[in-house]
Amino acid sequence: NAGVTQTPKFQVLKTGQSMTLQCAQDMNHEYMSWYRQDPGMGLRLIHYSVGAGITDQGEVPNGYNVSRSTTEDFPLRLLSAAPSQTSVYFCASSRTSGGAWAKNIQYFGAGTRLSVL
Amino acid sequence: KQEVTQIPAALSVPEGENLVLNCSFTDSAIYNLQWFRQDPGKGLTSLLLIQSSQREQTSGRLNASLDKSSGRSTLYIAASQPGDSATYLCAVIYNQGGKLIFGQGTELSVKP
């Protein structure tokens, strides 16, 4: 099993450019989420999904879009990149136990390091 | 506001020493608590998960305890090794929504 795979590992963007961060998991997990990690701020939740076709906002959703068309994939879109979006982005997934996904371990990808100039 | 605090921010110990990392949370109504390890430039690896009804979990040289009433968790590492050097993160979940609230982490260095 590959687990949670994120691509690309590194990316440099110019202000105003758009891009999509890819996240795929092969564990048939229903719950997936995106976090950003910033020095002094820790990890903060951007968006999450409890299954295909269902998404919701986290703590810092502005400037980001998500969709969940399949169980396996959960891409994160930056609509118009800003320097404030320079960060390390992590995707996570977990299985559910009768809908109680919070009981289960969350697995993280290796991260995407994004710089916006 | 639901917050998670980890003390100390950094810790350096000689190889072989037993050590304790601390995590405190402001709201005791947690659903579960997870300890993660993060190596430099890498993702997070889950070490232990403690559900709210549990008092502790063990995996090899690691033991995590949970005291909901006092809002505290500890991660005990026995017989530390240089390979244990990493940042250790504590995170809590307050409801079935799955949102992890992270502490800032403790950066551990184990010297040979």
Coordinates of N, CA and C in Angstrom, one line a residue:
Chain A
N1 N 0.8 -1.2 0.0 CA 0.0 0.0 0.0 C 0.9 1.2 0.0
A2 N 0.5 2.2 -0.8 CA 1.2 3.5 -0.9 C 0.8 4.4 0.3
G3 N -0.4 4.2 0.8 CA -0.9 5.1 1.9 C -1.5 6.4 1.3
V4 N -1.0 7.5 1.8 CA -1.5 8.8 1.3 C -0.4 9.4 0.5
T5 N -0.7 9.7 -0.8 CA 0.3 10.2 -1.7 C 0.0 11.7 -2.1
Q6 N 0.9 12.6 -2.0 CA 0.7 14.0 -2.3 C 1.7 14.3 -3.4
T7 N 1.2 15.1 -4.4 CA 2.0 15.6 -5.5 C 1.6 17.0 -5.8
P8 N 2.5 17.9 -6.2 CA 4.0 17.7 -6.2 C 4.5 17.8 -4.8
K9 N 5.8 17.5 -4.6 CA 6.5 17.7 -3.3 C 6.9 19.1 -3.1
F10 N 7.3 19.8 -4.1 CA 7.7 21.2 -4.1 C 7.0 22.0 -5.2
Q11 N 6.7 23.2 -4.9 CA 6.1 24.1 -6.0 C 6.4 25.5 -5.7
V12 N 6.8 26.3 -6.7 CA 7.0 27.7 -6.6 C 6.0 28.4 -7.5
L13 N 5.2 29.3 -7.0 CA 4.2 30.0 -7.8 C 4.5 31.5 -7.8
K14 N 3.9 32.2 -8.8 CA 3.9 33.7 -8.7 C 2.5 34.1 -8.2
T15 N 2.5 35.2 -7.6 CA 1.2 35.8 -7.1 C 0.2 35.8 -8.2
G16 N -1.0 35.3 -7.9 CA -2.1 35.3 -8.9 C -2.2 34.1 -9.7
Q17 N -1.2 33.2 -9.7 CA -1.3 32.0 -10.4 C -2.2 31.0 -9.7
S18 N -2.7 30.1 -10.4 CA -3.6 29.0 -9.8 C -2.9 27.7 -9.9
M19 N -3.2 26.8 -9.0 CA -2.7 25.4 -9.1 C -3.5 24.5 -8.3
T20 N -3.3 23.2 -8.5 CA -4.0 22.1 -7.7 C -3.0 21.2 -7.1
L21 N -3.1 21.1 -5.8 CA -2.4 20.1 -5.0 C -3.1 18.8 -5.0
Q22 N -2.4 17.7 -5.4 CA -3.1 16.4 -5.5 C -2.9 15.6 -4.2
C23 N -4.0 14.9 -3.9 CA -3.9 13.9 -2.7 C -4.7 12.7 -3.1
A24 N -4.0 11.5 -3.0 CA -4.7 10.3 -3.3 C -4.4 9.3 -2.2
Q25 N -5.4 8.5 -1.8 CA -5.1 7.4 -0.8 C -5.7 6.1 -1.3
D26 N -5.0 5.0 -1.0 CA -5.4 3.7 -1.5 C -5.9 2.8 -0.4
M27 N -6.4 3.4 0.7 CA -6.8 2.6 1.8 C -8.3 2.5 2.0
N28 N -9.0 3.1 1.0 CA -10.5 3.1 0.9 C -11.0 3.9 2.1
H29 N -10.3 4.9 2.5 CA -10.7 5.8 3.6 C -11.8 6.7 3.2
E30 N -12.8 6.9 4.0 CA -13.9 7.8 3.7 C -13.6 9.2 4.1
Y31 N -12.9 9.4 5.1 CA -12.6 10.8 5.6 C -11.2 11.2 5.1
M32 N -11.2 12.4 4.5 CA -10.0 13.0 4.0 C -10.0 14.5 4.4
S33 N -8.8 15.1 4.6 CA -8.7 16.5 5.0 C -7.4 17.1 4.5
W34 N -7.4 18.4 4.5 CA -6.2 19.2 4.2 C -5.8 20.1 5.4
Y35 N -4.5 20.1 5.7 CA -4.0 21.0 6.7 C -2.8 21.8 6.1
R36 N -2.6 23.0 6.7 CA -1.4 23.7 6.4 C -0.6 23.9 7.7
Q37 N 0.8 23.8 7.5 CA 1.6 24.0 8.6 C 2.5 25.2 8.5
D38 N 2.5 26.1 9.4 CA 3.2 27.3 9.4 C 4.0 27.5 10.7
P39 N 5.2 28.0 10.6 CA 6.0 28.2 11.9 C 5.3 29.1 12.8
G40 N 5.2 28.7 14.1 CA 4.5 29.5 15.1 C 3.0 29.3 15.1
M41 N 2.4 28.7 14.1 CA 1.0 28.6 14.0 C 0.6 27.1 14.1
G42 N 1.5 26.2 14.0 CA 1.1 24.8 14.0 C 0.4 24.3 12.8
L43 N -0.3 23.2 12.9 CA -1.1 22.7 11.8 C -2.6 23.2 11.9
R44 N -3.1 23.7 10.8 CA -4.5 24.2 10.8 C -5.3 23.6 9.7
L45 N -6.6 23.2 10.0 CA -7.4 22.5 9.0 C -8.0 23.5 8.0
I46 N -7.9 23.1 6.7 CA -8.3 24.0 5.6 C -9.7 23.5 5.2
H47 N -9.8 22.3 4.7 CA -11.1 21.7 4.3 C -11.1 20.2 4.6
Y48 N -12.3 19.6 4.7 CA -12.3 18.2 4.9 C -13.5 17.6 4.2
S49 N -13.5 16.2 4.1 CA -14.6 15.5 3.4 C -14.8 14.2 4.1
V50 N -16.1 13.9 4.2 CA -16.5 12.7 4.9 C -16.9 11.6 3.9
G51 N -16.8 11.9 2.7 CA -17.1 10.9 1.7 C -17.2 11.6 0.3
A52 N -17.3 10.8 -0.8 CA -17.4 11.3 -2.1 C -18.7 12.2 -2.2
G53 N -18.4 13.4 -2.8 CA -19.5 14.3 -3.0 C -19.8 15.2 -1.8
I54 N -19.1 15.0 -0.7 CA -19.4 15.8 0.6 C -18.1 16.5 1.0
T55 N -18.1 17.8 1.1 CA -17.0 18.6 1.6 C -17.5 19.6 2.6
D56 N -16.5 20.1 3.4 CA -16.9 21.2 4.4 C -15.6 22.0 4.7
Q57 N -15.9 23.2 5.2 CA -14.8 24.1 5.5 C -14.2 23.8 6.9
G58 N -12.9 24.0 7.0 CA -12.2 23.9 8.3 C -12.0 25.3 8.8
E59 N -10.8 25.5 9.5 CA -10.5 26.7 10.2 C -10.0 27.8 9.3
V60 N -9.3 27.5 8.2 CA -8.7 28.5 7.3 C -9.0 28.2 5.9
P61 N -10.3 28.3 5.4 CA -10.7 27.9 4.1 C -10.5 28.9 3.0
N62 N -10.4 30.2 3.4 CA -10.4 31.3 2.4 C -9.2 31.1 1.4
G63 N -9.5 31.2 0.1 CA -8.5 31.1 -1.0 C -8.3 29.7 -1.5
Y64 N -9.0 28.8 -0.9 CA -8.9 27.4 -1.3 C -10.2 26.8 -1.7
N65 N -10.2 25.9 -2.7 CA -11.4 25.1 -3.0 C -11.1 23.6 -3.0
V66 N -12.1 22.8 -2.7 CA -11.9 21.4 -2.8 C -13.1 20.7 -3.4
S67 N -12.9 19.5 -3.9 CA -14.0 18.7 -4.4 C -13.6 17.2 -4.1
R68 N -14.6 16.4 -4.1 CA -14.4 14.9 -3.8 C -15.3 14.1 -4.7
S69 N -14.8 13.8 -5.9 CA -15.6 13.1 -6.9 C -15.4 11.6 -6.7
T70 N -14.3 11.1 -6.1 CA -14.1 9.7 -5.8 C -13.6 9.5 -4.4
T71 N -13.7 8.3 -3.9 CA -13.2 8.0 -2.5 C -11.7 8.3 -2.4
E72 N -11.0 8.0 -3.5 CA -9.5 8.0 -3.5 C -8.9 9.4 -3.5
D73 N -9.5 10.3 -4.2 CA -8.8 11.6 -4.5 C -9.5 12.8 -3.8
F74 N -8.7 13.7 -3.3 CA -9.2 14.9 -2.7 C -8.2 16.1 -3.0
P75 N -8.4 16.7 -4.2 CA -7.5 17.7 -4.6 C -7.8 19.1 -3.9
L76 N -6.8 19.9 -3.7 CA -6.9 21.2 -3.1 C -6.5 22.2 -4.2
R77 N -7.4 23.1 -4.5 CA -7.1 24.2 -5.5 C -6.9 25.5 -4.9
L78 N -5.8 26.1 -5.3 CA -5.5 27.5 -5.0 C -6.0 28.4 -6.2
L79 N -6.9 29.2 -6.0 CA -7.6 29.9 -7.0 C -6.7 31.1 -7.6
S80 N -6.1 31.8 -6.7 CA -5.3 33.0 -7.1 C -4.2 33.1 -6.0
A81 N -3.1 32.5 -6.2 CA -2.1 32.3 -5.1 C -1.6 33.7 -4.6
A82 N -1.5 33.7 -3.2 CA -1.0 34.9 -2.5 C 0.2 34.5 -1.7
P83 N 1.1 35.4 -1.4 CA 2.3 35.1 -0.5 C 1.9 34.5 0.8
S84 N 0.7 34.9 1.3 CA 0.3 34.4 2.6 C 0.0 32.9 2.5
Q85 N -0.1 32.3 1.3 CA -0.4 30.9 1.2 C 0.9 30.1 1.1
T86 N 2.1 30.7 1.2 CA 3.3 30.0 1.3 C 3.3 29.2 2.6
S87 N 3.5 27.9 2.5 CA 3.3 27.0 3.6 C 3.6 25.6 3.2
V88 N 3.5 24.7 4.1 CA 3.6 23.2 3.9 C 2.2 22.7 4.0
Y89 N 1.8 22.0 3.0 CA 0.4 21.5 3.0 C 0.4 19.9 3.2
F90 N -0.4 19.5 4.1 CA -0.6 18.1 4.3 C -2.0 17.6 4.1
C91 N -2.1 16.4 3.5 CA -3.3 15.7 3.3 C -3.4 14.6 4.3
A92 N -4.5 14.3 4.8 CA -4.7 13.2 5.8 C -6.0 12.4 5.5
S93 N -6.0 11.1 5.9 CA -7.2 10.3 5.7 C -7.3 9.4 6.8
S94 N -8.6 8.9 7.0 CA -8.8 7.9 8.0 C -10.1 7.1 7.6
R95 N -10.2 5.9 8.2 CA -11.4 5.1 7.9 C -12.4 5.5 8.9
T96 N -13.6 5.0 8.7 CA -14.7 5.3 9.6 C -15.1 4.0 10.3
S97 N -15.7 4.1 11.4 CA -16.2 2.9 12.2 C -17.7 3.2 12.4
G98 N -18.5 2.8 11.5 CA -20.0 3.1 11.6 C -20.2 4.6 11.6
G99 N -19.4 5.4 10.9 CA -19.6 6.8 10.9 C -18.8 7.5 11.9
A100 N -18.2 6.8 12.9 CA -17.4 7.5 13.9 C -16.0 7.6 13.5
W101 N -15.7 8.4 12.5 CA -14.3 8.4 12.0 C -13.3 9.0 13.0
A102 N -13.8 9.7 14.0 CA -12.9 10.3 14.9 C -12.2 9.3 15.8
K103 N -12.7 8.0 15.8 CA -12.1 7.0 16.6 C -10.9 6.5 16.0
N104 N -10.6 6.8 14.7 CA -9.6 6.1 14.0 C -8.4 7.0 13.8
I105 N -7.2 6.3 13.7 CA -6.0 7.0 13.4 C -6.0 7.7 12.1
Q106 N -5.5 8.9 12.0 CA -5.4 9.7 10.8 C -4.0 9.5 10.2
Y107 N -3.9 9.2 8.9 CA -2.7 9.0 8.2 C -2.4 10.2 7.3
F108 N -1.1 10.6 7.4 CA -0.7 11.8 6.7 C 0.2 11.5 5.5
G109 N 0.1 12.4 4.5 CA 1.0 12.3 3.4 C 2.3 13.0 3.7
A110 N 3.3 13.0 2.8 CA 4.6 13.6 3.0 C 4.6 15.1 2.9
G111 N 3.6 15.7 2.4 CA 3.5 17.1 2.3 C 3.9 17.7 1.0
T112 N 3.3 18.9 0.7 CA 3.7 19.7 -0.5 C 4.2 21.0 0.1
R113 N 5.5 21.4 -0.3 CA 6.1 22.6 0.2 C 5.9 23.7 -0.9
L114 N 5.0 24.7 -0.6 CA 4.6 25.7 -1.6 C 5.2 27.1 -1.2
S115 N 5.8 27.7 -2.2 CA 6.3 29.1 -2.1 C 5.6 29.9 -3.1
V116 N 5.0 31.1 -2.6 CA 4.3 32.0 -3.5 C 5.1 33.3 -3.5
L117 N 5.6 33.7 -4.6 CA 6.5 34.9 -4.7 C 5.7 36.1 -5.1
Chain B
K1 N -11.9 29.1 23.9 CA -11.2 28.6 22.7 C -10.5 27.3 23.0
Q2 N -10.6 26.3 22.1 CA -10.0 25.0 22.4 C -8.5 25.1 21.9
E3 N -7.6 24.9 22.8 CA -6.2 25.0 22.6 C -5.5 23.8 23.1
V4 N -4.3 23.5 22.5 CA -3.5 22.5 22.9 C -2.1 23.0 23.1
T5 N -1.5 22.8 24.2 CA -0.1 23.3 24.5 C 0.8 22.2 24.8
Q6 N 2.0 22.3 24.3 CA 3.1 21.3 24.6 C 4.3 21.9 25.2
I7 N 4.7 21.3 26.3 CA 5.9 21.8 27.0 C 6.8 20.6 27.3
P8 N 8.1 20.8 27.1 CA 8.8 22.0 26.6 C 8.8 22.0 25.1
A9 N 9.2 23.2 24.5 CA 9.2 23.3 23.1 C 10.4 22.5 22.5
A10 N 11.4 22.4 23.3 CA 12.6 21.6 22.8 C 13.2 20.9 24.0
L11 N 13.8 19.7 23.7 CA 14.4 18.9 24.8 C 15.6 18.2 24.2
S12 N 16.7 18.2 24.9 CA 17.9 17.5 24.5 C 18.3 16.6 25.7
V13 N 18.5 15.3 25.3 CA 18.8 14.3 26.4 C 19.9 13.4 25.9
P14 N 20.6 12.7 26.8 CA 21.6 11.7 26.4 C 21.0 10.4 26.1
E15 N 21.6 9.7 25.2 CA 21.0 8.4 24.8 C 20.8 7.5 26.0
G16 N 19.7 6.7 26.0 CA 19.5 5.8 27.1 C 18.6 6.4 28.2
E17 N 18.4 7.7 28.2 CA 17.5 8.3 29.2 C 16.1 8.1 29.0
N18 N 15.3 7.9 30.0 CA 13.8 7.9 29.9 C 13.3 9.3 30.0
L19 N 12.3 9.6 29.2 CA 11.8 11.0 29.2 C 10.3 11.1 29.0
V20 N 9.8 12.3 29.4 CA 8.4 12.5 29.3 C 8.1 13.8 28.6
L21 N 7.2 13.7 27.6 CA 6.7 14.9 26.9 C 5.3 15.2 27.3
N22 N 5.0 16.5 27.5 CA 3.7 16.9 28.1 C 2.8 17.6 27.1
C23 N 1.5 17.3 27.2 CA 0.5 17.9 26.4 C -0.7 18.3 27.2
S24 N -1.1 19.5 27.1 CA -2.3 20.0 27.9 C -3.4 20.6 26.9
F25 N -4.6 20.4 27.3 CA -5.7 20.9 26.4 C -6.7 21.6 27.3
T26 N -7.3 22.7 26.7 CA -8.1 23.6 27.5 C -9.5 23.0 27.8
D27 N -10.1 22.3 26.9 CA -11.4 21.7 27.0 C -11.3 20.2 27.2
S28 N -11.8 19.7 28.3 CA -11.7 18.3 28.7 C -12.6 17.4 27.9
A29 N -13.6 17.9 27.2 CA -14.6 17.1 26.5 C -14.0 16.6 25.2
I30 N -12.9 16.0 25.2 CA -12.3 15.5 24.0 C -12.9 14.1 23.5
Y31 N -12.7 13.8 22.3 CA -13.2 12.6 21.7 C -12.1 11.6 21.7
N32 N -10.9 12.0 21.2 CA -9.7 11.2 21.3 C -8.5 12.1 21.3
L33 N -7.3 11.6 21.5 CA -6.0 12.3 21.5 C -5.0 11.4 20.8
Q34 N -4.3 12.1 19.9 CA -3.2 11.3 19.1 C -1.9 12.0 19.3
W35 N -0.9 11.1 19.4 CA 0.5 11.6 19.4 C 1.1 11.2 18.0
F36 N 1.8 12.2 17.4 CA 2.4 12.0 16.1 C 3.9 12.3 16.3
R37 N 4.7 11.8 15.3 CA 6.1 12.1 15.2 C 6.3 12.7 13.8
Q38 N 7.1 13.8 13.7 CA 7.4 14.4 12.5 C 8.9 14.6 12.4
D39 N 9.5 13.9 11.4 CA 10.9 14.1 11.1 C 11.1 15.3 10.2
P40 N 12.3 16.0 10.2 CA 12.5 17.2 9.4 C 12.2 17.0 8.0
G41 N 11.3 17.9 7.4 CA 11.0 17.8 6.0 C 10.1 16.7 5.6
K42 N 9.5 16.0 6.6 CA 8.7 14.9 6.3 C 7.2 15.1 6.8
G43 N 6.4 14.1 6.5 CA 5.0 14.1 7.0 C 4.9 13.7 8.5
L44 N 3.7 13.5 8.9 CA 3.4 13.1 10.3 C 3.1 11.6 10.3
T45 N 3.7 10.9 11.3 CA 3.4 9.5 11.5 C 2.7 9.4 12.9
S46 N 1.6 8.7 12.8 CA 0.8 8.5 14.1 C 1.6 7.4 14.9
L47 N 1.7 7.8 16.2 CA 2.4 6.9 17.2 C 1.4 6.2 18.0
L48 N 0.5 6.9 18.6 CA -0.5 6.3 19.5 C -1.8 7.1 19.5
L49 N -2.9 6.5 19.6 CA -4.2 7.1 19.7 C -4.9 6.6 21.0
I50 N -5.4 7.6 21.8 CA -6.1 7.3 23.0 C -7.5 7.8 22.9
Q51 N -8.5 6.9 23.0 CA -9.9 7.3 23.0 C -10.2 7.9 24.4
S52 N -11.3 8.7 24.4 CA -11.6 9.4 25.6 C -11.9 8.5 26.8
S53 N -12.3 7.3 26.5 CA -12.7 6.3 27.6 C -11.5 5.6 28.1
Q54 N -10.3 5.8 27.5 CA -9.1 5.0 27.8 C -8.2 5.9 28.7
R55 N -7.3 5.3 29.5 CA -6.3 6.0 30.3 C -4.9 6.0 29.7
E56 N -4.6 4.9 28.9 CA -3.3 4.9 28.4 C -3.2 3.9 27.2
Q57 N -2.2 4.1 26.4 CA -1.9 3.2 25.3 C -0.4 3.0 25.2
T58 N 0.0 1.8 24.8 CA 1.4 1.4 24.8 C 1.8 0.9 23.4
S59 N 3.0 1.2 22.9 CA 3.5 0.7 21.7 C 5.0 0.6 21.8
G60 N 5.5 -0.6 22.1 CA 7.0 -0.7 22.2 C 7.5 0.1 23.4
R61 N 8.5 1.0 23.1 CA 9.1 1.8 24.2 C 8.2 3.1 24.5
L62 N 7.1 3.2 23.8 CA 6.3 4.4 24.0 C 5.0 4.1 24.9
N63 N 4.7 5.0 25.8 CA 3.5 4.9 26.5 C 2.9 6.2 26.7
A64 N 1.6 6.3 26.3 CA 0.9 7.6 26.3 C -0.2 7.4 27.4
S65 N -0.4 8.4 28.2 CA -1.4 8.4 29.2 C -2.4 9.6 28.9
L66 N -3.6 9.5 29.4 CA -4.6 10.5 29.3 C -5.3 10.8 30.6
D67 N -5.4 12.0 31.0 CA -6.2 12.4 32.2 C -7.1 13.5 31.8
K68 N -8.3 13.1 31.4 CA -9.3 14.1 30.9 C -9.6 15.2 31.9
S69 N -9.8 14.8 33.2 CA -10.2 15.7 34.2 C -9.3 16.8 34.4
S70 N -8.0 16.6 34.2 CA -7.0 17.6 34.4 C -6.6 18.2 33.0
G71 N -7.0 17.7 31.9 CA -6.7 18.2 30.6 C -5.3 17.9 30.2
R72 N -4.8 16.7 30.5 CA -3.3 16.5 30.3 C -3.1 15.1 29.7
S73 N -2.1 15.0 28.9 CA -1.6 13.8 28.4 C 0.0 13.8 28.4
T74 N 0.5 12.6 28.6 CA 2.0 12.5 28.6 C 2.4 11.4 27.7
L75 N 3.5 11.6 27.0 CA 4.1 10.6 26.2 C 5.5 10.2 26.8
Y76 N 5.6 9.0 27.3 CA 6.8 8.5 27.9 C 7.6 7.7 26.9
I77 N 8.8 8.0 26.8 CA 9.7 7.3 25.9 C 10.8 6.6 26.8
A78 N 10.9 5.3 26.7 CA 11.8 4.6 27.5 C 13.1 4.4 26.7
A79 N 14.2 4.4 27.5 CA 15.5 4.1 26.9 C 15.7 4.8 25.5
S80 N 15.7 6.1 25.5 CA 15.8 6.9 24.3 C 17.0 6.5 23.5
Q81 N 16.8 6.7 22.1 CA 17.8 6.4 21.1 C 18.0 7.6 20.2
P82 N 19.2 7.7 19.6 CA 19.3 8.8 18.6 C 18.2 8.8 17.5
G83 N 17.8 7.7 17.1 CA 16.7 7.6 16.1 C 15.4 8.1 16.6
D84 N 15.2 8.4 17.9 CA 14.0 9.0 18.4 C 14.0 10.5 18.2
S85 N 15.1 11.1 17.7 CA 15.2 12.5 17.5 C 14.2 12.9 16.4
A86 N 13.3 13.8 16.8 CA 12.2 14.3 15.9 C 11.4 15.3 16.6
T87 N 10.3 15.8 16.0 CA 9.4 16.7 16.6 C 8.2 15.8 16.9
Y88 N 7.7 15.9 18.2 CA 6.5 15.1 18.6 C 5.3 16.1 18.8
L89 N 4.2 15.7 18.1 CA 3.0 16.6 18.1 C 1.9 15.8 18.8
C90 N 1.2 16.6 19.6 CA 0.0 16.1 20.3 C -1.2 16.8 19.6
A91 N -2.3 16.0 19.4 CA -3.5 16.6 18.7 C -4.7 16.0 19.4
V92 N -5.8 16.8 19.5 CA -7.0 16.3 20.1 C -8.2 16.5 19.1
I93 N -9.2 15.6 19.2 CA -10.4 15.8 18.5 C -11.6 15.9 19.5
Y94 N -12.4 16.9 19.2 CA -13.5 17.2 20.1 C -14.9 16.7 19.7
N95 N -15.0 16.2 18.5 CA -16.3 15.7 18.1 C -16.0 14.7 16.9
Q96 N -17.1 14.2 16.4 CA -17.0 13.2 15.3 C -16.6 13.8 14.0
G97 N -16.4 15.1 14.0 CA -16.1 15.7 12.7 C -14.6 15.5 12.3
G98 N -13.8 14.9 13.2 CA -12.5 14.5 12.8 C -11.5 15.6 12.8
K99 N -11.8 16.9 13.1 CA -10.8 18.0 13.0 C -9.8 17.8 14.2
L100 N -8.5 17.7 13.8 CA -7.5 17.6 14.8 C -7.0 19.0 15.2
I101 N -6.9 19.3 16.5 CA -6.4 20.5 17.0 C -5.0 20.2 17.5
F102 N -4.0 20.8 16.9 CA -2.6 20.4 17.2 C -1.9 21.3 18.2
G103 N -1.0 20.8 19.0 CA -0.1 21.6 19.8 C 1.0 22.0 18.9
Q104 N 1.9 22.8 19.4 CA 3.1 23.4 18.6 C 4.2 22.3 18.5
G105 N 4.2 21.3 19.3 CA 5.2 20.3 19.2 C 6.3 20.4 20.2
T106 N 7.0 19.3 20.4 CA 8.2 19.3 21.2 C 9.3 18.7 20.3
E107 N 10.4 19.5 20.1 CA 11.5 19.0 19.3 C 12.5 18.3 20.2
L108 N 12.6 17.0 20.0 CA 13.5 16.1 20.8 C 14.8 15.8 20.1
S109 N 15.9 16.0 20.8 CA 17.2 15.6 20.3 C 17.8 14.6 21.3
V110 N 18.1 13.4 20.8 CA 18.8 12.4 21.7 C 20.2 12.3 21.2
K111 N 21.1 12.6 22.1 CA 22.6 12.7 21.8 C 23.2 11.3 22.1
P112 N 24.0 10.8 21.1 CA 24.7 9.6 21.3 C 25.7 9.6 22.5

